[in-house]
Each structure stands twice: as C-alpha cells, then as structure tokens.
CSV table of C-alpha atoms in Angstrom, one decimal:
chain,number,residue,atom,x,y,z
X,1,UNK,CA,-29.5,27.5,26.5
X,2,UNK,CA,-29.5,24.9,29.1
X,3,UNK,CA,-33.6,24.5,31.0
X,4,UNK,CA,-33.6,21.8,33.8
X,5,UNK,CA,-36.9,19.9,33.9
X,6,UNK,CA,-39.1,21.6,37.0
X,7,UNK,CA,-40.0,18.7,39.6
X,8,UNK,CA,-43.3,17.1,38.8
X,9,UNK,CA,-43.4,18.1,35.0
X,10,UNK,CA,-43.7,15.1,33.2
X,11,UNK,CA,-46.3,13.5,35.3
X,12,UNK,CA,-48.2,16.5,35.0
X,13,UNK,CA,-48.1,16.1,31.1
X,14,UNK,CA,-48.1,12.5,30.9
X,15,UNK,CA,-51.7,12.7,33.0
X,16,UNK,CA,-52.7,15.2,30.8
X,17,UNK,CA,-51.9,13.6,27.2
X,18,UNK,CA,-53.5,10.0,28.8
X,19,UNK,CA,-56.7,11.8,29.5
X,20,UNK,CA,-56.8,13.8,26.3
X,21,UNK,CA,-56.2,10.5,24.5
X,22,UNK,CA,-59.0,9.0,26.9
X,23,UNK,CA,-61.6,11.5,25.9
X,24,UNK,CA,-60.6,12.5,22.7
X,25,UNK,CA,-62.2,16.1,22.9
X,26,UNK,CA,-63.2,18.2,20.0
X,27,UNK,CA,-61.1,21.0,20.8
X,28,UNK,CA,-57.6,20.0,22.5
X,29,UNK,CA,-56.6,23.6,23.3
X,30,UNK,CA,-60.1,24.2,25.5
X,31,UNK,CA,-59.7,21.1,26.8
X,32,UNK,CA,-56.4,21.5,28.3
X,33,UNK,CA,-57.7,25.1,29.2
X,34,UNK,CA,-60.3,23.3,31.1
X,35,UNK,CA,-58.3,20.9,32.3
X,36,UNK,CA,-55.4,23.1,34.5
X,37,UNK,CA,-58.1,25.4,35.3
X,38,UNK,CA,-59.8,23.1,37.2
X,39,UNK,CA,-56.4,21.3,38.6
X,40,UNK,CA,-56.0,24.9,40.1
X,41,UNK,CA,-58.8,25.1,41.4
X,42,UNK,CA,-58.0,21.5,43.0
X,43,UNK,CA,-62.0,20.8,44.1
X,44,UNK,CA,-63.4,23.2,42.2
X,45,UNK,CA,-66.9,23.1,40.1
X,46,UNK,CA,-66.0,21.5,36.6
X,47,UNK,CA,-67.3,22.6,33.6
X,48,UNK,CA,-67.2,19.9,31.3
X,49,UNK,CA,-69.1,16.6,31.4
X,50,UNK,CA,-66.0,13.7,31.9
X,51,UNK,CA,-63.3,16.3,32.9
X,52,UNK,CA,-63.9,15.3,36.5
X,53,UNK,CA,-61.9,11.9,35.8
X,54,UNK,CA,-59.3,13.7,34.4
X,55,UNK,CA,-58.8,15.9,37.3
X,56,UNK,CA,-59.3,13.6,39.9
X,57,UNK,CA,-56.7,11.6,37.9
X,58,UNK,CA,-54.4,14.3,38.1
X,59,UNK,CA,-54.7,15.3,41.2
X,60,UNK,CA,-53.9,11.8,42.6
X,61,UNK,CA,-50.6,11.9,40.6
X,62,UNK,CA,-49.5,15.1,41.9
X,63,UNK,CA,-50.3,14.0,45.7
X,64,UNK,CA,-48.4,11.3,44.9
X,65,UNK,CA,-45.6,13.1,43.6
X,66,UNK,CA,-45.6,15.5,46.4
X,67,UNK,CA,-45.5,13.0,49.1
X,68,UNK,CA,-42.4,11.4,47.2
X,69,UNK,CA,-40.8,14.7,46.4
X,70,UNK,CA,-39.9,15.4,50.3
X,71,UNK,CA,-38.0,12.5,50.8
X,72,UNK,CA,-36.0,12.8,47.9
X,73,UNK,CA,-32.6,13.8,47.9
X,74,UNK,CA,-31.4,16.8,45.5
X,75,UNK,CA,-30.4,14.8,43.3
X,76,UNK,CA,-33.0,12.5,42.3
X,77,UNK,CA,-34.0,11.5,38.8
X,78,UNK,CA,-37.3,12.3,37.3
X,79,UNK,CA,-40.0,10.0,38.0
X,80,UNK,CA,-41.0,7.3,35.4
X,81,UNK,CA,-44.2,5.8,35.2
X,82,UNK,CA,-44.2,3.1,33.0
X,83,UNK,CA,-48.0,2.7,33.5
X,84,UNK,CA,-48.4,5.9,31.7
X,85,UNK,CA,-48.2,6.6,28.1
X,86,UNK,CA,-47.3,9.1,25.6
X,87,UNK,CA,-49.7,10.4,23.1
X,88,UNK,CA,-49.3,9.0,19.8
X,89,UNK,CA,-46.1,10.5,18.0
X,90,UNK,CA,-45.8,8.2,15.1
X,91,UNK,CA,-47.3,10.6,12.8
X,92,UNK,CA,-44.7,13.5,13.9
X,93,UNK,CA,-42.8,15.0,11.3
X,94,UNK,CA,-39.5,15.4,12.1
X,95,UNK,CA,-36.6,17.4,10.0
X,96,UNK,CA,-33.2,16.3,11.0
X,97,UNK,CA,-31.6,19.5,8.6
X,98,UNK,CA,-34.1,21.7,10.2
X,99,UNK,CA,-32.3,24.2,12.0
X,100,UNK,CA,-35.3,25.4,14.4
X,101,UNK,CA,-34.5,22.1,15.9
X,102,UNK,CA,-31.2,23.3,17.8
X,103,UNK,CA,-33.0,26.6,18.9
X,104,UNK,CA,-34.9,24.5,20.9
X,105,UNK,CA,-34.4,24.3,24.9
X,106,UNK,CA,-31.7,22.2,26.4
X,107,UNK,CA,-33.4,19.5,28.6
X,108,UNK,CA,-30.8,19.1,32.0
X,109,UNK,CA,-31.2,16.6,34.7
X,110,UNK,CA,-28.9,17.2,37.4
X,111,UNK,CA,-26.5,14.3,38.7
X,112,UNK,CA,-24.0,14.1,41.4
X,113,UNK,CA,-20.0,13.3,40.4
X,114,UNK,CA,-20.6,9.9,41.3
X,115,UNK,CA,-23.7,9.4,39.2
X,116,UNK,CA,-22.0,11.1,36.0
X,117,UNK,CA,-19.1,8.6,36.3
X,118,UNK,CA,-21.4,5.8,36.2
X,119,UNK,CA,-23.0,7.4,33.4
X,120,UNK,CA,-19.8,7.5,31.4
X,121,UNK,CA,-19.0,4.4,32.1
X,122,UNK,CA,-22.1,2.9,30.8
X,123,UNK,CA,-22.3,4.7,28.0
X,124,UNK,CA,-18.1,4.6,26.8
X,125,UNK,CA,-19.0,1.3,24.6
X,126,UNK,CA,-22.4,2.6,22.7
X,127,UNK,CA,-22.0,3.0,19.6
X,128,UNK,CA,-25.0,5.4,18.4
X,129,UNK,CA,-22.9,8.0,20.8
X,130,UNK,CA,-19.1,7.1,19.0
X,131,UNK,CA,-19.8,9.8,16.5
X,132,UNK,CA,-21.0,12.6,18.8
X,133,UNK,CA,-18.6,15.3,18.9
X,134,UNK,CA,-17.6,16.6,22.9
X,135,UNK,CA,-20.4,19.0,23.1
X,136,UNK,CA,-23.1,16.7,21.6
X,137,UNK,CA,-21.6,14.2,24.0
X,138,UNK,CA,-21.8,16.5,26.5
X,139,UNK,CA,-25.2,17.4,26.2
X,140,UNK,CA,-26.5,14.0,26.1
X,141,UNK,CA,-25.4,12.8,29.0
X,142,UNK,CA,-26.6,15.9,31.0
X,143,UNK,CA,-29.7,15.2,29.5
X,144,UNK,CA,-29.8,11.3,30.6
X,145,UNK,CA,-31.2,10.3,33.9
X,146,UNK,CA,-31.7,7.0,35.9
X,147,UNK,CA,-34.3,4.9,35.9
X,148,UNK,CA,-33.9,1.5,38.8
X,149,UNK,CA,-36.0,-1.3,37.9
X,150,UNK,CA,-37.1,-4.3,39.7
X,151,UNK,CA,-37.1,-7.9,38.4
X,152,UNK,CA,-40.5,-8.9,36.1
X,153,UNK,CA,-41.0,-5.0,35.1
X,154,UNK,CA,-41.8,-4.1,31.6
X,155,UNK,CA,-39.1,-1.3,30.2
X,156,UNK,CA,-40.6,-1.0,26.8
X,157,UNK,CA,-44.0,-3.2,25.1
X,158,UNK,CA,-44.2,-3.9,21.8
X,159,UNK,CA,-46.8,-1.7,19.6
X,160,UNK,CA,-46.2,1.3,22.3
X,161,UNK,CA,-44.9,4.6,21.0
X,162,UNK,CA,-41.8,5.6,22.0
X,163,UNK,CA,-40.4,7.9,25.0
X,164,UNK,CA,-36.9,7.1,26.0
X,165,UNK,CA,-33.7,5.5,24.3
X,166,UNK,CA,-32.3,2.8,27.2
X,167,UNK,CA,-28.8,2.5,28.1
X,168,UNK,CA,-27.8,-0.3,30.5
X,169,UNK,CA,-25.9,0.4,33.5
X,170,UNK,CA,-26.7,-2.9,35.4
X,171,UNK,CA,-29.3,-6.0,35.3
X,172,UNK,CA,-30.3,-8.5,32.6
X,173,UNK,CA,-33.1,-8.5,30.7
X,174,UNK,CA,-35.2,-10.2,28.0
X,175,UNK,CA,-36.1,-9.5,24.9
X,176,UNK,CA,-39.6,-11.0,23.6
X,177,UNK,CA,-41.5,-9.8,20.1
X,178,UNK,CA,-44.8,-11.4,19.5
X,179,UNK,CA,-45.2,-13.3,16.0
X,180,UNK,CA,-48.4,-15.0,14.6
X,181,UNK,CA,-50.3,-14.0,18.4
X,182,UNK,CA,-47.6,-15.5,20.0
X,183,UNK,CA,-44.8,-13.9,22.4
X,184,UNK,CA,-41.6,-15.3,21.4
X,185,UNK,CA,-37.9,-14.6,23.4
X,186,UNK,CA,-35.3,-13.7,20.7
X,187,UNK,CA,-32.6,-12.6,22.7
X,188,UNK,CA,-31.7,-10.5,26.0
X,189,UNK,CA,-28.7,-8.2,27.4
X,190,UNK,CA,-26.7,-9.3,30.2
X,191,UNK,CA,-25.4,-5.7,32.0
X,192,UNK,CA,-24.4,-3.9,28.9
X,193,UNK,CA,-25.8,-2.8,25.6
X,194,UNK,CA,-28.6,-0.5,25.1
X,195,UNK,CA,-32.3,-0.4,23.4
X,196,UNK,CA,-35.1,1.5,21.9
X,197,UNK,CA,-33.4,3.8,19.2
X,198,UNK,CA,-35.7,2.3,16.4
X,199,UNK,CA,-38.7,3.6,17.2
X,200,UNK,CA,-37.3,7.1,18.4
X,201,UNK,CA,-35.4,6.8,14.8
X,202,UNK,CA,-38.0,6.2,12.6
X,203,UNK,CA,-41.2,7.0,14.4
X,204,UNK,CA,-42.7,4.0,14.6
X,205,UNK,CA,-44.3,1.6,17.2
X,206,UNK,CA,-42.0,-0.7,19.4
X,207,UNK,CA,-40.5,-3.4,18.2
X,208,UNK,CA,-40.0,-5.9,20.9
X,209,UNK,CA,-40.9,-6.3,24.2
X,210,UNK,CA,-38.4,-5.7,27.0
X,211,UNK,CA,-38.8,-7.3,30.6
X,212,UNK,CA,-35.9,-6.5,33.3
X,213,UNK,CA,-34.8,-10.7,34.9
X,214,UNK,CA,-33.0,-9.0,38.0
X,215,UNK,CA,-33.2,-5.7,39.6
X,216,UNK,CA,-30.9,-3.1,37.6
X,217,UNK,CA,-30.8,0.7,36.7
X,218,UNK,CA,-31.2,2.0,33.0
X,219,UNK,CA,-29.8,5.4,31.9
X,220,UNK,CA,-32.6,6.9,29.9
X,221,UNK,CA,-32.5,9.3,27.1
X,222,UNK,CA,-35.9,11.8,26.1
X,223,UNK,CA,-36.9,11.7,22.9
X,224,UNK,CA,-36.7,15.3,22.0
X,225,UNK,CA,-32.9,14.7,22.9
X,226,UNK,CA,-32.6,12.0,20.9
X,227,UNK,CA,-34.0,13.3,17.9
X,228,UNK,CA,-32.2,16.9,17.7
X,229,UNK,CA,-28.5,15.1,18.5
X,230,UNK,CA,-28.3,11.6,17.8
X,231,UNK,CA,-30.7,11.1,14.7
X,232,UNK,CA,-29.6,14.5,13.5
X,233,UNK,CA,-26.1,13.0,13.9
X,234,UNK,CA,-27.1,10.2,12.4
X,235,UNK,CA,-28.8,12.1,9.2
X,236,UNK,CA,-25.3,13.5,8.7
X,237,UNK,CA,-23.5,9.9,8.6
X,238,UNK,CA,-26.3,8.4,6.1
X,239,UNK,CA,-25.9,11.0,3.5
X,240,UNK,CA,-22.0,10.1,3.9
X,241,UNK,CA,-22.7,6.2,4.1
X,242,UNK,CA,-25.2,6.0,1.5
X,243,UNK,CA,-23.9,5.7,-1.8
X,244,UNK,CA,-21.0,3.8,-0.4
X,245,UNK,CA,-23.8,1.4,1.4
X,246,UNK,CA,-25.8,0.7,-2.1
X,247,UNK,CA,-22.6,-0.8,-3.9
X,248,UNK,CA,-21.9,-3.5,-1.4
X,249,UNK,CA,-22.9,-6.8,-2.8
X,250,UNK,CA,-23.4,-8.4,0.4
X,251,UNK,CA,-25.9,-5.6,1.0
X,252,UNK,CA,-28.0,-6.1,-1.8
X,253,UNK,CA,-31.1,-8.7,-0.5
X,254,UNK,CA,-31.7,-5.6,1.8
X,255,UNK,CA,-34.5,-2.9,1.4
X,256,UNK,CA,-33.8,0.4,0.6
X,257,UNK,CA,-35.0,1.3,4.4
X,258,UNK,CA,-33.5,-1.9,6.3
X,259,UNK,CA,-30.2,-0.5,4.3
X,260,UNK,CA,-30.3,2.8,5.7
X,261,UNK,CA,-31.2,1.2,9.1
X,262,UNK,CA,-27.6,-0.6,9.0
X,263,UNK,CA,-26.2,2.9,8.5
X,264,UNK,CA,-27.8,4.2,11.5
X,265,UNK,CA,-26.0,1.4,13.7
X,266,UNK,CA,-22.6,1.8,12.2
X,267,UNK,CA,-19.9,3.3,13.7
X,268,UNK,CA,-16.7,4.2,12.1
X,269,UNK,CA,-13.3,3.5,13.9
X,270,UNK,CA,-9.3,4.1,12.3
X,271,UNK,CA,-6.6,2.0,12.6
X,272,UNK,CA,-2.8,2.7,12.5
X,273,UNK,CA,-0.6,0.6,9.9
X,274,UNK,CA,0.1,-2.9,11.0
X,275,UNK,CA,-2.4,-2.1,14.3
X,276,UNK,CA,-4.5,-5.3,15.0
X,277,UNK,CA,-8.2,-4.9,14.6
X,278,UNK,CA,-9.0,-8.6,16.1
X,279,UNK,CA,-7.3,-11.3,17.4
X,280,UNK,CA,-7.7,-14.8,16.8
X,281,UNK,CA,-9.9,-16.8,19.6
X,282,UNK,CA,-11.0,-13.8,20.9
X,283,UNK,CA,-14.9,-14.2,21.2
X,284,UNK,CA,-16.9,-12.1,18.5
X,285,UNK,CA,-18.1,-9.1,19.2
X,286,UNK,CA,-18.3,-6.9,15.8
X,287,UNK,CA,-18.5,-7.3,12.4
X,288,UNK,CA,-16.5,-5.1,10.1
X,289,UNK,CA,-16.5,-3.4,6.5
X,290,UNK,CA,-13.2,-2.1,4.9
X,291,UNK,CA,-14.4,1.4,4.0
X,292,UNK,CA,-10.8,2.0,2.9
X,293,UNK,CA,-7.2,1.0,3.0
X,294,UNK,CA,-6.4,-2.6,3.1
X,295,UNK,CA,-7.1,-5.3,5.7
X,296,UNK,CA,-4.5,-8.4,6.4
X,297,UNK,CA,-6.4,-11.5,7.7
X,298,UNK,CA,-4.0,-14.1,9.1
X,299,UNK,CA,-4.2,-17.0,11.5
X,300,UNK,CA,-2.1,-19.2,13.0
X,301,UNK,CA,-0.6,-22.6,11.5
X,302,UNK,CA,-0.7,-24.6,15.1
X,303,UNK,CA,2.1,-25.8,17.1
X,304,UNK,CA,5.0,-28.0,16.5
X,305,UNK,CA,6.3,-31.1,19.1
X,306,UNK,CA,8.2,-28.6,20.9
X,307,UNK,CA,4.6,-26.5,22.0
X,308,UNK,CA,5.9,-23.5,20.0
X,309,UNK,CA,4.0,-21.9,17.3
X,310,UNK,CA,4.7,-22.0,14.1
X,311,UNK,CA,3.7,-18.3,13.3
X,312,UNK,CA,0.6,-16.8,11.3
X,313,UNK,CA,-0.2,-17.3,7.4
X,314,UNK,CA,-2.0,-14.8,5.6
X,315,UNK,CA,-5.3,-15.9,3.8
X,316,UNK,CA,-7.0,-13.1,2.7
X,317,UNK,CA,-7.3,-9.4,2.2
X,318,UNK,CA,-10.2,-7.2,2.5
X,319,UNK,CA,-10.0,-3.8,0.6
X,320,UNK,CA,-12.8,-1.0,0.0
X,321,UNK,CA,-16.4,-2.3,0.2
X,322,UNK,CA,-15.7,-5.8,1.4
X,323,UNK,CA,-16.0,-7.0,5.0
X,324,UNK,CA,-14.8,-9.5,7.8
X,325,UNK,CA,-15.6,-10.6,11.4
X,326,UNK,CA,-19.3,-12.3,10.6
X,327,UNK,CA,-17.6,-16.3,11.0
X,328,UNK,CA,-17.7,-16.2,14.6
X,329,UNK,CA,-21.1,-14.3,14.5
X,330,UNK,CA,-22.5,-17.0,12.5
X,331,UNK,CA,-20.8,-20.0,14.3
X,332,UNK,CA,-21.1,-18.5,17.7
X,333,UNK,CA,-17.3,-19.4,18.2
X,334,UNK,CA,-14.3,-17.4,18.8
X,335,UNK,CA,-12.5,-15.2,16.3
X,336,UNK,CA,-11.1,-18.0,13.8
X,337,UNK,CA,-8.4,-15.3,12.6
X,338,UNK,CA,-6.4,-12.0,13.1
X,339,UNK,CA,-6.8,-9.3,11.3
X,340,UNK,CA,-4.2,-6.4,10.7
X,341,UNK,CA,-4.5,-2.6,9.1
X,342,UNK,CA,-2.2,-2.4,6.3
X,343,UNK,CA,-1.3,1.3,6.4
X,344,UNK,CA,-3.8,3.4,7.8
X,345,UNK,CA,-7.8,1.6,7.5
X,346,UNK,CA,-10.9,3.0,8.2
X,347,UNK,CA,-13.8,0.6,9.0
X,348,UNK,CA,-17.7,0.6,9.4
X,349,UNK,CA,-18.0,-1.2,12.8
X,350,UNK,CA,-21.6,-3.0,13.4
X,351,UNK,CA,-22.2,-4.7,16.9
X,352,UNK,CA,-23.2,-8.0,17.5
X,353,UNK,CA,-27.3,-6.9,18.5
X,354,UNK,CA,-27.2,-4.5,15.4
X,355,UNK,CA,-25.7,-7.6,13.0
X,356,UNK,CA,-27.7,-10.3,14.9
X,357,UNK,CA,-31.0,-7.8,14.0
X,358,UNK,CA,-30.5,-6.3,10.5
X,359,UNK,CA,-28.6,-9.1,8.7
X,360,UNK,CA,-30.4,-11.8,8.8
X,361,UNK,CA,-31.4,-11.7,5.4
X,362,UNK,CA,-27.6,-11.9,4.4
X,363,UNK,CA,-27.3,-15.1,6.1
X,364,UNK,CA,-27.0,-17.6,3.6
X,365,UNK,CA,-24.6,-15.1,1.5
X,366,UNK,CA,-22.4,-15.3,4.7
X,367,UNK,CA,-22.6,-19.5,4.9
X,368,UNK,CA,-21.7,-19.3,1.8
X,369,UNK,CA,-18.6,-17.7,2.4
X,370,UNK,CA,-17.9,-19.8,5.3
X,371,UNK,CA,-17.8,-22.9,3.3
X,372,UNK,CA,-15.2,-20.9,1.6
X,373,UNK,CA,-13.1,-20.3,3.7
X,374,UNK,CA,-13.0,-24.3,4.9
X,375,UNK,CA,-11.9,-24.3,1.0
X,376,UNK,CA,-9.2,-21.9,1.4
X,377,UNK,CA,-7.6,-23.5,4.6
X,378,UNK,CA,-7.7,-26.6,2.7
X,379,UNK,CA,-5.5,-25.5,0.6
X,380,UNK,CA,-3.3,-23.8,3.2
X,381,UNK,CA,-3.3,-25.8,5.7
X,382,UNK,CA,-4.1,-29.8,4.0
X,383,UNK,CA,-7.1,-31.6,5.6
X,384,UNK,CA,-7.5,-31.2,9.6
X,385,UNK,CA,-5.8,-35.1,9.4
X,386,UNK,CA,-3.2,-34.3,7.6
X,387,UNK,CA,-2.6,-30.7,9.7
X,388,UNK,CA,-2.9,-33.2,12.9
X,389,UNK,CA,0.3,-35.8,10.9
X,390,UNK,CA,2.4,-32.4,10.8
X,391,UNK,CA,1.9,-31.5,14.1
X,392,UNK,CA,2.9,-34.8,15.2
C-alpha cells in the first residue's frame, strides 16, 4: 500500500507534538482533542487555560504554509522546519522481526524524472542502501525527499532526537560534537557521503553537530522509513555477521554494542578470481575484511634505468577473518599496495567515515601492524638505500 504525505501534514504534527511537549498536559488524547477542535474553529472560544498559545502557534504555521503552498510547483518536497522538534522517541520500542511493521503505510513523496535521477545518483555509493533488495530500494527512494540548505544552517544538533537519515547530494559541511563543554570540529563531508543513521538505529540522542559551509541540497529519509527497511535490513545482516564479527582479533578492544555498530555499517561486495579489489596509489577509501576466499596483496618493486617496471611481488595473503586496506587510512596516504581475489572472495567493506568513527579503539593494533609491514618490505625489498643502489 503506497499513502503520499497530504500537503501541510507534518507541520501540523510537528506544531502539535512541540506544544504537547511545551505543556506537558495530564491527558494527551483530550489535549489533542482540544487542540484540533479549536484549530477548526480557527478563532474560536478555548477551553483550556494555555491552549491558546498552542493554537495561535498553529494557526501561524498553517498561514504560513498556505501562503507558500500556492507558489509551489507540483512537485515540491515537504517542508522542513529545522526550528521545530520531534517529541522524544528515545524511549520507543522498536521490533525489527515484528511483522506489524511492514503492514504499515508506505510513506510517498512525489518527484519529477529529473529529481529521481539525481536521487540515484546520490544515493548509488551509500552503503547502508548496498544490501537493499530492488523493491526495498525502490521504496526508499520514493520515500526520500529534498531538503536545500543555505550556508551557516544547522542540519542535525547534538543531544536532539532524531527525524531524518541525510544523504548528500551537493554542499560541504562540518561536523562538530561538543566534549568537556566545549564544541570541537572532528571532521566534515565535502559533496558526498551521508549522516544521521545512529540515532535512527539505536534510538538515541544525536551524536554530533552538523552545520551546512555552502548552500547544498540533502536527500532526507523519515524515520518510520528508515526503521521498517534499512534497520530491519540491517537486523537481518547482524544475525548473519555476528558470530563471524566476535572471532576477529582485531575486533576484540570493542564493546559488545560498538561491535554490532561496525556490523551495521558494513557492506558486503564479491569479487571474481584474479579481479583487483585496489590498486596501489590509489587514495584510500575502504577498509576491508576477508569474509572468505583468499586475498593476494602485491606491490610494485620500482623501476629500473630504462623507466620500466619491474613487475609486482606478493607480500601477503589475507584469508577468512583477517583484513586489509586500513595503512592508507591510518597514514592518510595512498594505497601502498594491490590487492587481488584469488578465486572467487567475499568481503565486509567499511568506509572511510564508518572506520574513521568506530575504530578508533583498534588503532594502536593497526600501528602495530604497520610497523610490520616496514619489517616485511625490508626483507623484500632491502633498506629504502639499498632499493634506491638497485634502481640506479
């Protein structure tokens, strides 16, 4: 059953919950009761001592609204009010293996051809979508609609609950999470990536603070959406990840809940026999774990006098369980080495926000490994001066 989203809905909701939250009444239900009777009746007599701000409230949005609404074109997104927010959901309980979930109403928004092309487009590299099936692919992005913002506005504020997963389409933004009372910038997105699944995934407050640095548009995801395909999808994946998660070594310094939150951003991606997964002095943008088959990391010996190459050496594998791709995500340098599918290989594929995020207590396990490494070219390769004498 597809339901599209009548015009003027949410802000009609969104003024309601604010005021309810506002006035915290005894009884919600003759509240509300009170509260659209007396919207109806637009200048009517209230009945309850502090409704009137609530009405008056309302009724300002809906002018507002209104006035908007006949200059829009048919296809305009809803309206988002950043100003307003959602009543507390961090205390819902939410199922993912209930199946009343999937009886309820499909949310639509309607988008021309050209908006659903940039849609796909933005969305073709995310990888909380890679394991949606067509349908549940389908029914996201009907669901989706766009959000322009300008330069300086607040998308999401840390400690707020949580309404929309954020796909970028276009802009650059900041990210900023406040530590010890004071508001530090940890990172930002530069016209790609996407943001706010953690609190949608786990019900809690925002994490971080994001602030559009240039006008841009965002491609934004409800949360009843969310919930009922992506973590449900997601649900699926961690009771198939799990146990295989836990026996990782490198995973170990992790909580049992940080673990299953490196499930949650994994995607899983096959590769053909001899196929090349990445390519050394490419610049880093994954880190992989062999879920099976075998992995073939080379890299290349140099050139000789003549400027020719002198062909890759193998230096590793990686079989079930063990991983590769985090040495240019530590160093912030470009890939160091190839890496090639022997026979057909499966991997768990994390991106560099996720690993950047949820690893950082494996750090020092990862150093470690990168020193080595240095041991193992050594031995390959001789010292970088002796290397240089060969080249010569």
């Amino acid at each position: 059953m597809s339901v599209e989203v009548p015009a003027g809905l949410r802000e009609l909701l969104q003024a309601f919950a604010l005021e309810a939250l506002r006035r915290q009444p005894a009884d919600v239900l003759d509240f509300a009761l009170q509260y659209f009777a007396d919207l109806r009746d637009a200048r009517g007599e209230v009945r309850e001592p502090g409704a009137a701000k609530a009405v008056s409230f309302a009724q300002e949005t809906l002018s507002a609204n209104s006035e908007d609404d006949e200059d829009d074109e048919e296809f305009a997104a809803p309206i988002v009010n950043r100003f307003v927010r959602r009543a507390s959901v961090c205390a819902e309980a939410f199922n993912p293996d209930d199946e009343e979930e999937d009886k309820e109403p499909r949310i639509t928004c309607p988008k021309t051809d050209e908006q659903r092309q940039r849609l796909q487009e933005a969305c073709k590299d995310i990888l909380l979508f890679k394991n949606l099936d067509l349908e549940q692919m389908s029914q996201v992005l009907d669901a989706m609609f766009e959000k322009f913002v300008e330069a300086g506005e607040h998308i999401i504020d840390q400690g707020d609950d949580g309404d929309n997963f954020y796909v970028i389409e276009s802009g650059t933004y900041n990210i900023f999470v406040k530590m010890d009372g004071v508001e530090r910038s940890v990172g930002s997105y530069d016209n790609r990536g996407s943001f706010g699944e953690l609190a949608l995934m786990y019900n809690t407050p925002r994490a971080a603070t994001i602030v559009a640095t240039s006008a841009g548009a965002l491609w934004c995801l409800d949360r009843l959406t969310f919930r009922r395909i992506i973590v449900k999808n997601n649900s699926n994946k961690r009771k198939m990840y799990e146990a295989f998660i836990e026996t990782l070594p490198l995973l170990k310094l992790l909580e049992p809940s940080e673990r299953m939150k490196v499930v949650d951003v994994l995607s899983s991606k096959v590769y053909r026999d001899g196929e090349q997964i990445i390519s050394q002095g490419d610049t880093a943008d994954c880190f992989y774990i062999v879920e099976s088959g075998l992995v073939r990391i080379t890299m290349k010996r140099g050139e000789s006098k003549k400027g020719l190459e002198n062909g890759e050496v193998d230096i590793a594998q990686c079989s079930r369980g063990q991983y590769f791709g985090e040495l240019a995500l530590v160093t912030s340098k470009p890939r160091a080495a190839s890496a090639y599918a022997v026979d057909n290989v499966k991997c768990l594929v994390m991106d560099i926000q996720a690993f950047e995020r949820l690893l950082g207590p494996c750090m020092d396990i990862m150093k470690r490994n990168i020193a080595h490494y240095e041991e193992q070219l050594r031995t390959l390769f001789g010292s970088q001066s002796e290397t240089e004498d060969e080249n010569a």
